[in-house]
Amino acid sequence: MGGRAASGNGGPTTGDGAVRTPRLERGRSALGPALELVHTGRAPTRAVLTSELGVTRATAGAVAAELEALGLIRIDARPSAAAGAQGRPSHRLSLADDGPVALAAQVHSDGYRAALVALGGRIVASAPGREIIDPDPAKVLRSVVETGVRLLEETGRRCVGAGLAVPSAVAEPEGTALNPLHLAWPAGSPVREIFADRVREAGLDGPAFAANDVNLGALAEHRHGAGRGARDLLCVATGHRGVGGALVLDGRLHTGSSGLALEVGHLTVNAEGHPCHCGSRGCLDVETDPLALLTAAGRVPDPNGSLLTQARELICTEKDDPAVRAATEALIDRLGLGLAGLVNILNPDRIILGGLHRSLLDADPERLRAVVADRSLWGRSGGVPILACTLDHNSLVGAAELAWQPVLDDPLGALTAQG
């Protein structure tokens, strides 16, 4: 990082002998905010970066140059002006194509996936894992990390840290998975500690994190996908089994006092419905997930295939079949009822749906929106936008966001500490 003048006694002075603080030192506290602006696509040029940070052009230039020296961003050699723009042209900023990555992993009932994720939420490489999940989380997470290490070796990338997404509420600050029901892992498994141990055993530097998969999907969509620009974002999704929810308030996940907020899967939407793992009946968790659709349509699930894939294909390829159409409409109505209750309580300014719920929205968006509007007070007063999640593997991207966060908070400190 050559070229930085020292501050304090002995540093450069002004004409009257006072010590002059170098531009980079004045802007060092802006390194993190600047990187986050580029990371989330909100500062495509140095001029925008200057405006968003509220600093001088010189300071913004020094900050951008430092981030480039760290191998995190690239600055166009020649400034350019947008068509029709007035004033001085500005250098474009982009994320480094060959920069460091985070190791991200997601474990679900049908297997796992490991990936390398660069800044900007870009998946550089990924690999699926075996389809049968061992009841011992330590064995599974060792395989997950080994898969990630192979990806790192193949790409030659530097790793800043690791993040894990699991289909369970994860208690804070312990990092324990309280209800990994669909994995057959013991309740209260210390998944963060196990994952961190496997990461260290593999010789990887950087911190390791673990969190609920839907929470992480919502975080990724808020920063890089369908949730951009929302202030109060509600995400509801069903993956391979079960239903989860997440809420992003003013750019931050709302996880409650101990990480357990938004367990929306256990809202009752059918009083006479299927028994739920929680002891109740007719919860979203068992009334609107892939198994519920397959069962309602009279299909016998293939035990050797992904339930999510089977349910999606059923909606897409057999939508005109009366049994499939009736099952799809039933799930849409139950999902709409659950969303309406959440709208009444949370008053979000946007709802995004993931997994099979995204497919239900695509199948009949007007029906779903009508149910939510009819059953919610706020829906009748103007409606809430309901959109599909747009990121592939958003929980993986969100897991990477956990690993990237220390770098976003303090780029110089985090990368220097790792050597």
CSV table of C-alpha atoms in Angstrom, one decimal:
chain,number,residue,atom,x,y,z
A,1,MET,CA,0.0,0.0,0.0
A,2,GLY,CA,2.9,2.4,-0.7
A,3,GLY,CA,2.5,6.1,-1.1
A,4,ARG,CA,0.8,6.8,2.2
A,5,ALA,CA,2.4,9.7,4.1
A,6,ALA,CA,2.4,9.4,7.9
A,7,SER,CA,0.3,11.6,10.1
A,8,GLY,CA,1.2,13.3,13.4
A,9,ASN,CA,4.5,14.7,14.4
A,10,GLY,CA,7.0,14.6,11.6
A,11,GLY,CA,4.4,14.4,8.9
A,12,PRO,CA,4.0,16.9,6.1
A,13,THR,CA,3.4,20.5,7.2
A,14,THR,CA,1.5,23.5,5.8
A,15,GLY,CA,3.2,26.9,5.3
A,16,ASP,CA,2.7,28.0,8.9
A,17,GLY,CA,4.3,24.8,10.3
A,18,ALA,CA,1.0,23.1,11.2
A,19,VAL,CA,0.9,19.3,10.5
A,20,ARG,CA,-1.1,18.6,7.4
A,21,THR,CA,-3.3,15.4,7.6
A,22,PRO,CA,-2.9,13.4,4.4
A,23,ARG,CA,-6.0,12.9,2.3
A,24,LEU,CA,-5.9,9.2,2.9
A,25,GLU,CA,-5.8,9.6,6.6
A,26,ARG,CA,-8.7,12.0,6.6
A,27,GLY,CA,-10.7,9.5,4.5
A,28,ARG,CA,-9.6,6.3,6.1
A,29,SER,CA,-12.9,6.1,8.1
A,30,ALA,CA,-14.7,6.3,4.8
A,31,LEU,CA,-13.0,3.1,3.4
A,32,GLY,CA,-15.7,0.8,4.7
A,33,PRO,CA,-18.7,3.0,3.6
A,34,ALA,CA,-17.1,3.5,0.2
A,35,LEU,CA,-16.5,-0.2,-0.3
A,36,GLU,CA,-20.1,-1.0,0.7
A,37,LEU,CA,-21.4,1.6,-1.8
A,38,VAL,CA,-19.5,-0.1,-4.6
A,39,HIS,CA,-20.4,-3.6,-3.3
A,40,THR,CA,-24.1,-2.8,-3.4
A,41,GLY,CA,-23.9,-1.0,-6.8
A,42,ARG,CA,-24.8,2.4,-5.4
A,43,ALA,CA,-21.5,4.1,-6.4
A,44,PRO,CA,-20.8,3.3,-10.1
A,45,THR,CA,-18.5,6.3,-10.5
A,46,ARG,CA,-16.1,8.4,-8.4
A,47,ALA,CA,-18.4,11.4,-8.7
A,48,VAL,CA,-21.3,9.4,-7.1
A,49,LEU,CA,-18.9,8.1,-4.5
A,50,THR,CA,-17.9,11.6,-3.6
A,51,SER,CA,-21.5,12.7,-3.3
A,52,GLU,CA,-22.7,9.7,-1.3
A,53,LEU,CA,-19.7,10.0,1.2
A,54,GLY,CA,-20.1,13.7,1.5
A,55,VAL,CA,-16.3,14.3,1.1
A,56,THR,CA,-14.1,16.2,-1.3
A,57,ARG,CA,-13.2,14.9,-4.7
A,58,ALA,CA,-9.6,14.6,-3.5
A,59,THR,CA,-10.6,12.5,-0.5
A,60,ALA,CA,-12.9,10.3,-2.5
A,61,GLY,CA,-10.1,9.7,-5.0
A,62,ALA,CA,-7.7,8.7,-2.3
A,63,VAL,CA,-10.2,6.4,-0.8
A,64,ALA,CA,-10.9,4.7,-4.1
A,65,ALA,CA,-7.2,4.4,-4.8
A,66,GLU,CA,-6.7,2.7,-1.5
A,67,LEU,CA,-9.5,0.2,-2.2
A,68,GLU,CA,-7.9,-0.5,-5.5
A,69,ALA,CA,-4.5,-1.0,-3.9
A,70,LEU,CA,-6.2,-3.6,-1.6
A,71,GLY,CA,-7.3,-5.5,-4.7
A,72,LEU,CA,-11.0,-4.9,-4.0
A,73,ILE,CA,-12.1,-2.5,-6.7
A,74,ARG,CA,-10.9,-1.2,-10.1
A,75,ILE,CA,-10.9,2.4,-11.3
A,76,ASP,CA,-11.2,3.1,-15.0
A,77,ALA,CA,-7.9,4.7,-16.3
A,78,ARG,CA,-9.8,7.2,-18.3
A,79,PRO,CA,-12.8,9.2,-17.0
A,80,SER,CA,-16.0,9.1,-19.0
A,81,ALA,CA,-19.3,11.0,-19.0
A,82,ALA,CA,-22.7,9.4,-19.3
A,83,ALA,CA,-24.7,10.3,-22.5
A,84,GLY,CA,-26.3,13.7,-22.0
A,85,ALA,CA,-24.4,14.4,-18.7
A,86,GLN,CA,-23.0,17.8,-18.0
A,87,GLY,CA,-19.9,18.7,-16.0
A,88,ARG,CA,-16.6,16.9,-15.7
A,89,PRO,CA,-16.4,13.3,-16.6
A,90,SER,CA,-15.9,10.8,-13.8
A,91,HIS,CA,-13.9,7.6,-13.4
A,92,ARG,CA,-16.0,4.5,-13.3
A,93,LEU,CA,-15.7,2.2,-10.3
A,94,SER,CA,-16.1,-1.6,-10.5
A,95,LEU,CA,-15.3,-4.6,-8.3
A,96,ALA,CA,-12.1,-6.4,-9.0
A,97,ASP,CA,-12.7,-9.5,-11.2
A,98,ASP,CA,-9.8,-11.3,-9.6
A,99,GLY,CA,-10.2,-10.1,-6.0
A,100,PRO,CA,-10.7,-12.2,-2.9
A,101,VAL,CA,-13.7,-14.3,-2.2
A,102,ALA,CA,-15.8,-15.6,0.7
A,103,LEU,CA,-16.4,-19.3,1.2
A,104,ALA,CA,-20.2,-19.8,1.4
A,105,ALA,CA,-22.1,-23.0,2.2
A,106,GLN,CA,-25.8,-24.0,2.5
A,107,VAL,CA,-27.0,-27.2,4.0
A,108,HIS,CA,-30.6,-28.4,3.3
A,109,SER,CA,-32.6,-31.5,3.5
A,110,ASP,CA,-31.6,-32.7,0.0
A,111,GLY,CA,-27.9,-32.1,0.3
A,112,TYR,CA,-25.5,-29.1,0.5
A,113,ARG,CA,-23.7,-26.6,-1.8
A,114,ALA,CA,-20.5,-24.8,-1.4
A,115,ALA,CA,-19.5,-21.7,-3.3
A,116,LEU,CA,-17.0,-18.9,-3.6
A,117,VAL,CA,-18.6,-15.5,-3.6
A,118,ALA,CA,-16.9,-12.3,-4.6
A,119,LEU,CA,-17.9,-8.8,-3.7
A,120,GLY,CA,-21.1,-7.7,-5.3
A,121,GLY,CA,-22.7,-11.1,-4.5
A,122,ARG,CA,-21.1,-12.7,-7.6
A,123,ILE,CA,-20.7,-16.5,-7.4
A,124,VAL,CA,-17.3,-17.3,-8.8
A,125,ALA,CA,-17.6,-21.1,-8.5
A,126,SER,CA,-19.9,-23.6,-6.8
A,127,ALA,CA,-20.3,-27.3,-6.3
A,128,PRO,CA,-23.2,-29.4,-5.0
A,129,GLY,CA,-22.7,-32.0,-2.4
A,130,ARG,CA,-24.1,-35.4,-1.6
A,131,GLU,CA,-27.9,-35.8,-1.5
A,132,ILE,CA,-28.1,-37.7,1.9
A,133,ILE,CA,-27.4,-35.5,4.9
A,134,ASP,CA,-25.7,-37.4,7.8
A,135,PRO,CA,-27.3,-36.9,11.2
A,136,ASP,CA,-23.9,-35.8,12.6
A,137,PRO,CA,-23.4,-32.2,11.7
A,138,ALA,CA,-19.6,-32.4,12.2
A,139,LYS,CA,-19.4,-35.0,9.4
A,140,VAL,CA,-21.5,-32.9,7.0
A,141,LEU,CA,-19.7,-29.7,7.7
A,142,ARG,CA,-16.3,-31.3,7.2
A,143,SER,CA,-17.4,-32.4,3.7
A,144,VAL,CA,-18.8,-28.9,3.1
A,145,VAL,CA,-15.5,-27.2,4.0
A,146,GLU,CA,-13.5,-29.8,2.0
A,147,THR,CA,-15.6,-29.0,-1.1
A,148,GLY,CA,-15.0,-25.3,-0.5
A,149,VAL,CA,-11.3,-25.8,-0.2
A,150,ARG,CA,-11.2,-27.7,-3.5
A,151,LEU,CA,-12.9,-24.7,-5.1
A,152,LEU,CA,-10.3,-22.4,-3.6
A,153,GLU,CA,-7.4,-24.6,-4.9
A,154,GLU,CA,-9.0,-24.7,-8.4
A,155,THR,CA,-9.4,-21.0,-8.6
A,156,GLY,CA,-6.4,-19.8,-6.7
A,157,ARG,CA,-8.5,-17.2,-4.9
A,158,ARG,CA,-7.7,-15.6,-1.5
A,159,CYS,CA,-10.4,-16.4,1.1
A,160,VAL,CA,-11.6,-13.6,3.5
A,161,GLY,CA,-13.8,-15.9,5.7
A,162,ALA,CA,-16.6,-18.4,5.6
A,163,GLY,CA,-20.4,-18.3,6.1
A,164,LEU,CA,-22.9,-21.1,6.5
A,165,ALA,CA,-26.7,-21.1,5.9
A,166,VAL,CA,-28.8,-23.7,7.7
A,167,PRO,CA,-32.6,-24.4,7.6
A,168,SER,CA,-33.0,-23.7,11.3
A,169,ALA,CA,-33.4,-20.8,13.7
A,170,VAL,CA,-29.9,-20.0,15.0
A,171,ALA,CA,-29.7,-18.7,18.5
A,172,GLU,CA,-27.5,-15.7,19.3
A,173,PRO,CA,-24.9,-15.3,20.6
A,174,GLU,CA,-24.3,-19.1,21.0
A,175,GLY,CA,-24.7,-20.0,17.3
A,176,THR,CA,-26.7,-23.1,18.0
A,177,ALA,CA,-29.3,-24.5,15.6
A,178,LEU,CA,-32.4,-24.8,17.7
A,179,ASN,CA,-34.7,-26.7,15.3
A,180,PRO,CA,-32.9,-28.4,12.4
A,181,LEU,CA,-35.9,-30.6,12.0
A,182,HIS,CA,-35.5,-31.4,8.3
A,183,LEU,CA,-31.8,-32.3,8.7
A,184,ALA,CA,-32.3,-34.8,11.6
A,185,TRP,CA,-29.5,-33.0,13.5
A,186,PRO,CA,-29.8,-32.8,17.2
A,187,ALA,CA,-31.7,-29.7,18.5
A,188,GLY,CA,-29.3,-27.2,19.8
A,189,SER,CA,-26.4,-28.4,17.6
A,190,PRO,CA,-23.5,-25.8,18.0
A,191,VAL,CA,-23.3,-25.3,14.2
A,192,ARG,CA,-21.3,-22.1,14.2
A,193,GLU,CA,-18.6,-23.6,16.5
A,194,ILE,CA,-18.5,-26.9,14.5
A,195,PHE,CA,-18.2,-24.9,11.2
A,196,ALA,CA,-15.5,-22.6,12.6
A,197,ASP,CA,-13.5,-25.7,13.8
A,198,ARG,CA,-13.8,-27.3,10.3
A,199,VAL,CA,-12.6,-24.0,8.7
A,200,ARG,CA,-9.6,-23.8,11.0
A,201,GLU,CA,-8.7,-27.4,10.4
A,202,ALA,CA,-8.7,-26.7,6.7
A,203,GLY,CA,-6.1,-24.0,7.3
A,204,LEU,CA,-8.3,-21.2,6.2
A,205,ASP,CA,-7.8,-17.7,7.6
A,206,GLY,CA,-10.7,-15.4,8.4
A,207,PRO,CA,-13.8,-15.6,10.6
A,208,ALA,CA,-16.6,-18.2,10.2
A,209,PHE,CA,-20.3,-17.5,10.7
A,210,ALA,CA,-23.6,-19.4,10.6
A,211,ALA,CA,-27.2,-18.2,10.4
A,212,ASN,CA,-30.7,-19.1,9.2
A,213,ASP,CA,-30.9,-19.6,5.5
A,214,VAL,CA,-34.0,-17.4,4.9
A,215,ASN,CA,-32.5,-14.6,6.9
A,216,LEU,CA,-29.4,-14.8,4.7
A,217,GLY,CA,-31.4,-14.9,1.6
A,218,ALA,CA,-33.3,-11.8,2.6
A,219,LEU,CA,-30.0,-10.0,3.3
A,220,ALA,CA,-28.6,-10.9,-0.1
A,221,GLU,CA,-31.8,-9.8,-1.9
A,222,HIS,CA,-31.8,-6.5,0.0
A,223,ARG,CA,-28.2,-5.7,-1.0
A,224,HIS,CA,-28.2,-7.2,-4.5
A,225,GLY,CA,-31.6,-8.3,-5.6
A,226,ALA,CA,-35.4,-7.8,-5.5
A,227,GLY,CA,-35.2,-6.1,-2.1
A,228,ARG,CA,-32.9,-3.2,-3.1
A,229,GLY,CA,-34.3,0.1,-2.0
A,230,ALA,CA,-36.9,-1.3,0.4
A,231,ARG,CA,-36.9,0.2,3.9
A,232,ASP,CA,-39.0,-2.5,5.6
A,233,LEU,CA,-38.5,-5.7,3.6
A,234,LEU,CA,-40.4,-8.9,4.4
A,235,CYS,CA,-39.1,-12.2,2.8
A,236,VAL,CA,-41.0,-15.4,3.0
A,237,ALA,CA,-39.6,-18.5,1.3
A,238,THR,CA,-39.8,-22.3,1.2
A,239,GLY,CA,-36.8,-24.2,0.1
A,240,HIS,CA,-36.5,-28.0,0.0
A,241,ARG,CA,-38.7,-28.4,3.1
A,242,GLY,CA,-40.5,-26.1,5.5
A,243,VAL,CA,-41.1,-22.3,5.4
A,244,GLY,CA,-39.1,-19.4,6.8
A,245,GLY,CA,-39.3,-15.7,7.0
A,246,ALA,CA,-37.1,-12.7,7.5
A,247,LEU,CA,-37.4,-9.0,8.0
A,248,VAL,CA,-34.9,-6.3,7.0
A,249,LEU,CA,-35.4,-3.0,8.7
A,250,ASP,CA,-33.4,0.1,7.5
A,251,GLY,CA,-30.8,-2.2,5.9
A,252,ARG,CA,-30.3,-4.6,8.9
A,253,LEU,CA,-31.8,-8.0,9.6
A,254,HIS,CA,-34.3,-8.0,12.4
A,255,THR,CA,-33.4,-11.1,14.3
A,256,GLY,CA,-35.0,-10.4,17.7
A,257,SER,CA,-33.4,-10.5,21.1
A,258,SER,CA,-31.7,-13.9,20.5
A,259,GLY,CA,-31.8,-14.5,16.8
A,260,LEU,CA,-35.2,-16.2,16.7
A,261,ALA,CA,-37.5,-13.6,15.2
A,262,LEU,CA,-39.8,-14.2,12.2
A,263,GLU,CA,-40.5,-18.0,12.6
A,264,VAL,CA,-43.3,-17.5,10.2
A,265,GLY,CA,-43.5,-21.1,9.2
A,266,HIS,CA,-45.6,-21.7,12.3
A,267,LEU,CA,-48.4,-19.4,11.5
A,268,THR,CA,-51.7,-21.4,11.3
A,269,VAL,CA,-53.3,-21.1,7.8
A,270,ASN,CA,-55.5,-24.2,7.8
A,271,ALA,CA,-57.0,-25.2,11.2
A,272,GLU,CA,-57.9,-28.6,9.9
A,273,GLY,CA,-54.6,-29.1,8.1
A,274,HIS,CA,-51.6,-31.4,8.4
A,275,PRO,CA,-49.9,-32.0,11.7
A,276,CYS,CA,-46.7,-29.8,12.1
A,277,HIS,CA,-43.4,-30.7,13.7
A,278,CYS,CA,-44.1,-27.9,16.2
A,279,GLY,CA,-47.1,-29.7,17.6
A,280,SER,CA,-49.7,-27.6,16.0
A,281,ARG,CA,-51.7,-28.2,12.8
A,282,GLY,CA,-52.0,-26.4,9.5
A,283,CYS,CA,-48.9,-24.3,9.8
A,284,LEU,CA,-47.4,-22.6,6.7
A,285,ASP,CA,-44.5,-24.9,7.2
A,286,VAL,CA,-46.5,-28.0,6.2
A,287,GLU,CA,-49.2,-26.4,4.1
A,288,THR,CA,-47.2,-24.4,1.6
A,289,ASP,CA,-43.9,-26.3,1.1
A,290,PRO,CA,-42.9,-28.6,-1.8
A,291,LEU,CA,-44.1,-31.8,-0.1
A,292,ALA,CA,-47.5,-30.1,0.6
A,293,LEU,CA,-47.9,-29.3,-3.2
A,294,LEU,CA,-46.9,-32.8,-4.3
A,295,THR,CA,-49.2,-34.4,-1.7
A,296,ALA,CA,-52.2,-32.1,-2.6
A,297,ALA,CA,-51.7,-32.9,-6.3
A,298,GLY,CA,-51.7,-36.6,-5.6
A,299,ARG,CA,-48.1,-37.1,-6.6
A,300,VAL,CA,-45.8,-39.6,-4.8
A,301,PRO,CA,-42.5,-37.8,-4.3
A,302,ASP,CA,-39.3,-39.4,-5.7
A,303,PRO,CA,-37.2,-40.1,-2.7
A,304,ASN,CA,-34.0,-39.9,-4.8
A,305,GLY,CA,-34.8,-36.4,-6.1
A,306,SER,CA,-35.1,-32.8,-4.8
A,307,LEU,CA,-38.6,-32.1,-3.5
A,308,LEU,CA,-38.2,-28.5,-4.5
A,309,THR,CA,-37.2,-29.4,-8.1
A,310,GLN,CA,-40.1,-31.9,-8.3
A,311,ALA,CA,-42.7,-29.3,-7.1
A,312,ARG,CA,-41.4,-26.6,-9.4
A,313,GLU,CA,-41.5,-28.9,-12.4
A,314,LEU,CA,-45.0,-30.0,-11.6
A,315,ILE,CA,-46.2,-26.4,-11.6
A,316,CYS,CA,-44.4,-25.6,-14.9
A,317,THR,CA,-45.0,-28.7,-16.9
A,318,GLU,CA,-48.4,-29.9,-15.7
A,319,LYS,CA,-50.2,-26.6,-14.8
A,320,ASP,CA,-53.2,-27.6,-16.9
A,321,ASP,CA,-53.8,-30.8,-15.0
A,322,PRO,CA,-56.9,-30.3,-12.9
A,323,ALA,CA,-55.3,-31.8,-9.8
A,324,VAL,CA,-52.1,-29.7,-10.1
A,325,ARG,CA,-54.1,-26.6,-10.7
A,326,ALA,CA,-56.3,-27.2,-7.7
A,327,ALA,CA,-53.3,-27.9,-5.5
A,328,THR,CA,-51.5,-24.8,-6.7
A,329,GLU,CA,-54.6,-22.6,-6.0
A,330,ALA,CA,-55.0,-24.1,-2.5
A,331,LEU,CA,-51.3,-23.4,-1.7
A,332,ILE,CA,-51.6,-19.8,-3.1
A,333,ASP,CA,-54.7,-19.2,-0.9
A,334,ARG,CA,-52.9,-20.5,2.2
A,335,LEU,CA,-49.8,-18.5,1.5
A,336,GLY,CA,-51.8,-15.4,0.9
A,337,LEU,CA,-53.6,-15.9,4.2
A,338,GLY,CA,-50.3,-16.1,6.0
A,339,LEU,CA,-48.8,-13.1,4.2
A,340,ALA,CA,-51.9,-11.0,5.0
A,341,GLY,CA,-51.4,-11.7,8.7
A,342,LEU,CA,-47.8,-10.7,8.5
A,343,VAL,CA,-48.7,-7.5,6.6
A,344,ASN,CA,-51.2,-6.6,9.4
A,345,ILE,CA,-48.5,-7.0,12.0
A,346,LEU,CA,-45.4,-5.7,10.3
A,347,ASN,CA,-46.6,-3.2,7.6
A,348,PRO,CA,-43.7,-3.9,5.2
A,349,ASP,CA,-43.2,-1.7,2.2
A,350,ARG,CA,-42.2,-4.7,0.1
A,351,ILE,CA,-42.7,-8.5,0.2
A,352,ILE,CA,-40.3,-10.9,-1.7
A,353,LEU,CA,-41.0,-14.6,-2.1
A,354,GLY,CA,-38.4,-17.3,-2.7
A,355,GLY,CA,-38.2,-21.0,-3.4
A,356,LEU,CA,-41.5,-22.7,-4.2
A,357,HIS,CA,-43.3,-19.5,-3.2
A,358,ARG,CA,-41.7,-17.7,-6.0
A,359,SER,CA,-43.2,-20.4,-8.4
A,360,LEU,CA,-46.6,-19.9,-6.8
A,361,LEU,CA,-46.4,-16.2,-7.4
A,362,ASP,CA,-45.4,-16.8,-11.0
A,363,ALA,CA,-48.2,-19.3,-11.5
A,364,ASP,CA,-51.0,-16.8,-10.6
A,365,PRO,CA,-49.8,-13.4,-9.3
A,366,GLU,CA,-53.2,-11.8,-9.4
A,367,ARG,CA,-54.8,-14.5,-7.2
A,368,LEU,CA,-52.1,-14.2,-4.6
A,369,ARG,CA,-52.1,-10.5,-4.5
A,370,ALA,CA,-55.9,-10.5,-4.3
A,371,VAL,CA,-55.9,-12.8,-1.2
A,372,VAL,CA,-53.3,-10.6,0.6
A,373,ALA,CA,-55.3,-7.4,-0.2
A,374,ASP,CA,-58.6,-8.9,0.8
A,375,ARG,CA,-57.3,-10.3,4.1
A,376,SER,CA,-55.1,-7.4,5.3
A,377,LEU,CA,-56.0,-4.0,6.5
A,378,TRP,CA,-52.9,-2.4,4.9
A,379,GLY,CA,-53.5,-4.3,1.7
A,380,ARG,CA,-56.9,-2.7,1.3
A,381,SER,CA,-55.4,0.8,1.8
A,382,GLY,CA,-53.2,0.6,-1.3
A,383,GLY,CA,-51.5,-2.8,-1.4
A,384,VAL,CA,-48.0,-4.0,-0.8
A,385,PRO,CA,-45.7,-4.9,-3.7
A,386,ILE,CA,-45.2,-8.7,-3.8
A,387,LEU,CA,-42.2,-9.6,-5.9
A,388,ALA,CA,-40.2,-12.7,-6.7
A,389,CYS,CA,-36.6,-13.1,-5.3
A,390,THR,CA,-34.2,-12.6,-8.2
A,391,LEU,CA,-30.9,-14.1,-7.0
A,392,ASP,CA,-30.0,-17.7,-7.7
A,393,HIS,CA,-28.8,-19.3,-4.5
A,394,ASN,CA,-29.5,-16.2,-2.5
A,395,SER,CA,-28.9,-18.0,0.8
A,396,LEU,CA,-25.4,-18.8,-0.4
A,397,VAL,CA,-24.9,-15.1,-1.3
A,398,GLY,CA,-26.2,-14.1,2.1
A,399,ALA,CA,-23.8,-16.5,3.9
A,400,ALA,CA,-21.0,-14.8,2.0
A,401,GLU,CA,-22.3,-11.5,3.2
A,402,LEU,CA,-21.6,-12.6,6.7
A,403,ALA,CA,-18.0,-13.3,5.9
A,404,TRP,CA,-17.6,-10.1,3.9
A,405,GLN,CA,-19.0,-7.9,6.6
A,406,PRO,CA,-15.8,-7.5,8.6
A,407,VAL,CA,-14.1,-6.4,5.4
A,408,LEU,CA,-17.0,-4.0,4.6
A,409,ASP,CA,-16.6,-2.6,8.2
A,410,ASP,CA,-12.9,-2.1,8.0
A,411,PRO,CA,-11.2,-3.1,4.7
A,412,LEU,CA,-7.7,-2.2,5.7
A,413,GLY,CA,-7.9,-3.7,9.2
A,414,ALA,CA,-9.6,-6.9,8.1
A,415,LEU,CA,-7.3,-7.7,5.2
A,416,THR,CA,-4.1,-6.7,7.0
A,417,ALA,CA,-5.0,-8.9,10.0
A,418,GLN,CA,-5.2,-11.9,7.7
A,419,GLY,CA,-1.8,-11.1,6.3
